[in-house]
CSV table of C-alpha atoms in Angstrom, one decimal:
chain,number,residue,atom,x,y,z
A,1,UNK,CA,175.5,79.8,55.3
A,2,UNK,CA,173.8,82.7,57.1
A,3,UNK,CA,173.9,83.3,61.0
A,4,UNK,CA,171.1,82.7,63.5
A,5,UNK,CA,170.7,86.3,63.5
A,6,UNK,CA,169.7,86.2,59.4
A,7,UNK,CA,167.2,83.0,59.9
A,8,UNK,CA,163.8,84.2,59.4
A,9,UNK,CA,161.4,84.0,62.6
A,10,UNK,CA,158.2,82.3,61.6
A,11,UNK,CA,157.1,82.7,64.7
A,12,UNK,CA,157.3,86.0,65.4
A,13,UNK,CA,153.8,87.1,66.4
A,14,UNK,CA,152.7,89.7,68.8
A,15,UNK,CA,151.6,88.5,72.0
A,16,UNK,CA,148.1,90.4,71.4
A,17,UNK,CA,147.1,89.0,68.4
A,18,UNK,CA,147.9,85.3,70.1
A,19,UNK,CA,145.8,85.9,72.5
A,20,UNK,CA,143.5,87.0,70.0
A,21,UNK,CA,143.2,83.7,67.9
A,22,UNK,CA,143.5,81.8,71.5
A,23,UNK,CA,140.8,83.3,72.1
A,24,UNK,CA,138.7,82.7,69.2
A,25,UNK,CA,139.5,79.0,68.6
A,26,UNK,CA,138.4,78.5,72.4
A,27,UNK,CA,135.2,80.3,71.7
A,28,UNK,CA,134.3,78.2,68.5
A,29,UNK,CA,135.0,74.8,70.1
A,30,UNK,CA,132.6,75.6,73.3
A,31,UNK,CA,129.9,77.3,70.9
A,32,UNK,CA,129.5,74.4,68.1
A,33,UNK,CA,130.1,72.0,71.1
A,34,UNK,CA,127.1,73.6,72.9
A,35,UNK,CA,124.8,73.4,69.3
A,36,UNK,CA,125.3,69.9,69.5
A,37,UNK,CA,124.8,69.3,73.1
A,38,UNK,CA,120.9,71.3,72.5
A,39,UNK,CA,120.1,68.7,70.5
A,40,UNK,CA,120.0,66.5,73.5
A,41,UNK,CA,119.4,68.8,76.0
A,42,UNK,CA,117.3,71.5,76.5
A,43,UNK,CA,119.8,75.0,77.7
A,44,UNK,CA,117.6,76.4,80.0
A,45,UNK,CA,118.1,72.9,81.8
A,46,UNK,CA,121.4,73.3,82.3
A,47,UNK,CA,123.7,74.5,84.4
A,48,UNK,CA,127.7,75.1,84.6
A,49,UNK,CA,130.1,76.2,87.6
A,50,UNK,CA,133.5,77.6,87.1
A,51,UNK,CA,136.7,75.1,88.3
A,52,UNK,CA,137.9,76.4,91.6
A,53,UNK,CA,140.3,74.6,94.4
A,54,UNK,CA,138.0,75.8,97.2
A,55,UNK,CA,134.6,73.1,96.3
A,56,UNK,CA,133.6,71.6,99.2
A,57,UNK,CA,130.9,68.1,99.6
A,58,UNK,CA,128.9,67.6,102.2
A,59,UNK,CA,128.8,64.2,103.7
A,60,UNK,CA,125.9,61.6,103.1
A,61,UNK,CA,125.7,58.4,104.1
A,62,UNK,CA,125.9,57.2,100.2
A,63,UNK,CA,129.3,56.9,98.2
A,64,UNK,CA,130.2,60.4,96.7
A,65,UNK,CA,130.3,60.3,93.0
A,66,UNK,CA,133.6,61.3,91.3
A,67,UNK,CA,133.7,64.4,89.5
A,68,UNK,CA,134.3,62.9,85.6
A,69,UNK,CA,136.0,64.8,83.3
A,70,UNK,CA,135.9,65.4,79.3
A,71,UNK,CA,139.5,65.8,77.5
A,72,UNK,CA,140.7,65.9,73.9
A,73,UNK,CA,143.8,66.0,72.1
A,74,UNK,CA,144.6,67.5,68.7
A,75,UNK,CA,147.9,68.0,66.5
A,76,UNK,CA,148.9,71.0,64.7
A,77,UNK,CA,151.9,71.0,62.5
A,78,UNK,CA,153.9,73.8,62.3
A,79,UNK,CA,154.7,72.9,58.1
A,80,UNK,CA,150.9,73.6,57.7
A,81,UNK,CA,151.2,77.2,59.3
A,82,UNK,CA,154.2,77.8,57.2
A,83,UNK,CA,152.3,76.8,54.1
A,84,UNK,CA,149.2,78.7,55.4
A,85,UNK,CA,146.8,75.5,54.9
A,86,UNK,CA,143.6,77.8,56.4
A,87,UNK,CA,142.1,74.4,56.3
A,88,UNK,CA,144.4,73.2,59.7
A,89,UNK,CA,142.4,75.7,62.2
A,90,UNK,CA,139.2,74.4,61.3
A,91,UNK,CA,140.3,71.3,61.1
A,92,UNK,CA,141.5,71.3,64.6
A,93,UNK,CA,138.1,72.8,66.0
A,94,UNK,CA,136.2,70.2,64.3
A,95,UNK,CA,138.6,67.4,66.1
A,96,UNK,CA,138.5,68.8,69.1
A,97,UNK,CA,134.1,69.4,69.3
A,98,UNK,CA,134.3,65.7,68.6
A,99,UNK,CA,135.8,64.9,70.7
A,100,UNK,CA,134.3,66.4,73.4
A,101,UNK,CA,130.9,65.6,72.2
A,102,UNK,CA,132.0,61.7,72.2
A,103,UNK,CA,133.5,61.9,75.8
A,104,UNK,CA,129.8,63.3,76.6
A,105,UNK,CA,128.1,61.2,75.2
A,106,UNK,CA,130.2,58.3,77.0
A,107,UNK,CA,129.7,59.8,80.3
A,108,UNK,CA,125.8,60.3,79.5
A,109,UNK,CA,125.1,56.7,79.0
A,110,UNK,CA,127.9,55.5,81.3
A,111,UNK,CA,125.5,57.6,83.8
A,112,UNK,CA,122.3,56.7,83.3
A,113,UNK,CA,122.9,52.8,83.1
A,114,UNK,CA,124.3,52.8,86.3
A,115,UNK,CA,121.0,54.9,87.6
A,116,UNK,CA,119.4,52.3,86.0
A,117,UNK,CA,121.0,49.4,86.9
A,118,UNK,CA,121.2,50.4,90.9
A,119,UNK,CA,117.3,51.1,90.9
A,120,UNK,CA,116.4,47.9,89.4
A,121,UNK,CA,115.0,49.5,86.4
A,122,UNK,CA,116.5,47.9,83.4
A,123,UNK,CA,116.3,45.4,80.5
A,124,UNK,CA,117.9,42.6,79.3
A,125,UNK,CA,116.9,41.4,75.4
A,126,UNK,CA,117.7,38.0,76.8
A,127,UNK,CA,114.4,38.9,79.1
A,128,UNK,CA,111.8,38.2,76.3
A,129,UNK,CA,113.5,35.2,74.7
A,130,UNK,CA,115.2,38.1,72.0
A,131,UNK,CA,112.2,39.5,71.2
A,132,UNK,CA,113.0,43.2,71.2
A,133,UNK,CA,109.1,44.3,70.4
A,134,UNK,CA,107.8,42.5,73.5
A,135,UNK,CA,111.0,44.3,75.2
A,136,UNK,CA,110.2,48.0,73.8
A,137,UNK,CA,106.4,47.4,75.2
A,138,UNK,CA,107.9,46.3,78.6
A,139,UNK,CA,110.2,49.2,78.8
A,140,UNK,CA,107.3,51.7,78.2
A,141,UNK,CA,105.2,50.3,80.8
A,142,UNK,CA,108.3,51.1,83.4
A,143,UNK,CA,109.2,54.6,82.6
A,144,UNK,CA,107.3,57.5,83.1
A,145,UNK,CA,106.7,60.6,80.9
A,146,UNK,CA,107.3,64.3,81.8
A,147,UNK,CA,106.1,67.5,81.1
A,148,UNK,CA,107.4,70.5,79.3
A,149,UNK,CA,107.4,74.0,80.9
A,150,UNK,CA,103.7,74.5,79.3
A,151,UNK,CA,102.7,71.2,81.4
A,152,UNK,CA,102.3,69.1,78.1
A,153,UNK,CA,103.3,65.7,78.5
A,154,UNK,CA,106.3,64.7,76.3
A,155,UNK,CA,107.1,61.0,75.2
A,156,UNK,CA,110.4,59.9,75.9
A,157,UNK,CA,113.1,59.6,72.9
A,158,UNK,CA,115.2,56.5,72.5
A,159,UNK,CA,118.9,56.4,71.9
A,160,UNK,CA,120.2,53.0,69.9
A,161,UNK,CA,122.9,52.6,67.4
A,162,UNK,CA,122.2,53.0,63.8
A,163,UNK,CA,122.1,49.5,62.6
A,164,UNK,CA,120.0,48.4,66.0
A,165,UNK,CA,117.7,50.9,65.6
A,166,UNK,CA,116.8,49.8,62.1
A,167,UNK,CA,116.5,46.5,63.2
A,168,UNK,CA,114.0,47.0,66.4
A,169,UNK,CA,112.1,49.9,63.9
A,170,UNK,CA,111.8,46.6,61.3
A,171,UNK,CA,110.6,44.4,63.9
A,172,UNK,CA,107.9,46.6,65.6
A,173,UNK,CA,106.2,47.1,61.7
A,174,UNK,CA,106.0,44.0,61.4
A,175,UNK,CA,103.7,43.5,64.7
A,176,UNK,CA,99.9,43.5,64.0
A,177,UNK,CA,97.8,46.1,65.2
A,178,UNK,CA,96.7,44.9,68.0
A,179,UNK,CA,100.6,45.8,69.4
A,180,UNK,CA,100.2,49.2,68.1
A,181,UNK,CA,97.2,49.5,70.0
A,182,UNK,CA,97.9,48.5,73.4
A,183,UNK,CA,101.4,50.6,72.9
A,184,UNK,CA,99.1,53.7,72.4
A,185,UNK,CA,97.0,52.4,74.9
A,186,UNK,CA,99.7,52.9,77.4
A,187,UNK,CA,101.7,55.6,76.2
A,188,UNK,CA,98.0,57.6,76.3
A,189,UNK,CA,98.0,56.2,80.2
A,190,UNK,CA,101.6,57.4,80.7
A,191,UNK,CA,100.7,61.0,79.5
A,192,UNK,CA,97.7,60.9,81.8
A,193,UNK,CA,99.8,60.3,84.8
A,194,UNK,CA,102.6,62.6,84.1
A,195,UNK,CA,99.6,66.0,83.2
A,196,UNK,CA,98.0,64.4,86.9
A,197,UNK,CA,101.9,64.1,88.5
A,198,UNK,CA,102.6,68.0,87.6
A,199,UNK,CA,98.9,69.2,88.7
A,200,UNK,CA,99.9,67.7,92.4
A,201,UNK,CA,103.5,69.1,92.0
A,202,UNK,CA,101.9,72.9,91.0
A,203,UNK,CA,99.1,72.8,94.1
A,204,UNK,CA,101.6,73.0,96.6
A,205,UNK,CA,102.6,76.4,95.5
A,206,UNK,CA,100.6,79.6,96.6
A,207,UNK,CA,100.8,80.9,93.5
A,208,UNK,CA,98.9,80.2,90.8
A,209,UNK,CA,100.0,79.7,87.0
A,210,UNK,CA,99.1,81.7,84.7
């Protein structure tokens, strides 16, 4: 039986190259997790701070929001490294984006329902007796539309799971056109207001756009 001395090391790595892979596996997760996030979120719109132990809040007379935080957890087995399976790595970037992107997502909608829900602004299906077309007309009239940086209005997407979203797709074609028409009717309102909202908004500059 050989020594401890004769056992091969596996693990015996330089520290550089380490840092190297570290490195690189960090840089993949936050890259592929940012492609996903654009397709919610337009970059320029967002921004990120560095973690630091010296934040400090001023006070308001409202409750301070806790700060929430994303995590994920992944397993890599050290058999799979001695057997070079090259698949592992990637395996364990995708996991982790997932992750991420699900914890996001979570926090996104956990977000904006409470907004909603603490304004007043929301929806119940049990509102309209179940009927989720008289529901989608009712929500339209209560939000507003919003420009892009050109000024163009933009209509405002809508976020439903799969199955739900087939259903409430199914029951608005099968309303008659006289829904379809007061829908544009108001959407063409709500991109009216939202062109006459950012025309105030710019006249209180000096400047003027060109």
């Amino acid at each position: 039986m050989p020594n401890h001395s004769q056992r091969p090391r596996f693990f015996s790595y330089l520290r550089d190259d380490l840092d190297k892979l570290d490195q690189y596996v960090h840089r993949q997760v936050h890259v592929r997790l940012a492609q996903r996030r654009m397709s919610l979120f337009d970059e320029r719109n967002i921004h990120t701070y560095r973690h630091g132990n010296r934040w400090t809040n001023e006070l308001t007379d409202e409750t301070a929001p806790e700060i929430s935080k994303m995590s994920a957890e992944a397993t890599i087995y050290a058999v799979d490294i001695i057997n070079h399976e090259t698949s592992t790595l990637e395996n364990y970037i995708e996991s982790m984006v997932e992750q991420l992107y699900r914890s996001l997502m979570t926090h996104l909608y956990e977000t904006i329902g409470d907004a909603a829900e603490s304004t007043g602004n929301a929806l119940s299906i049990s509102d309209h007796n179940g009927d989720k077309p008289a529901g989608f007309l009712a929500m339209m009239k209560r939000i507003q539309f919003g420009v892009d940086r050109y000024g163009r209005p933009t209509r405002p997407s809508l976020h439903v799971a799969p199955q739900a979203g087939e259903e409430l797709i199914k029951a608005l074609n099968e309303k008659p056109p006289e829904f379809h028409l007061e829908f544009e009717v108001i959407a063409r309102e709500k991109e009216t207001d939202a062109i006459t909202r950012e025309a105030h908004r710019l006249s209180r500059y000096r400047w003027r756009p060109r």
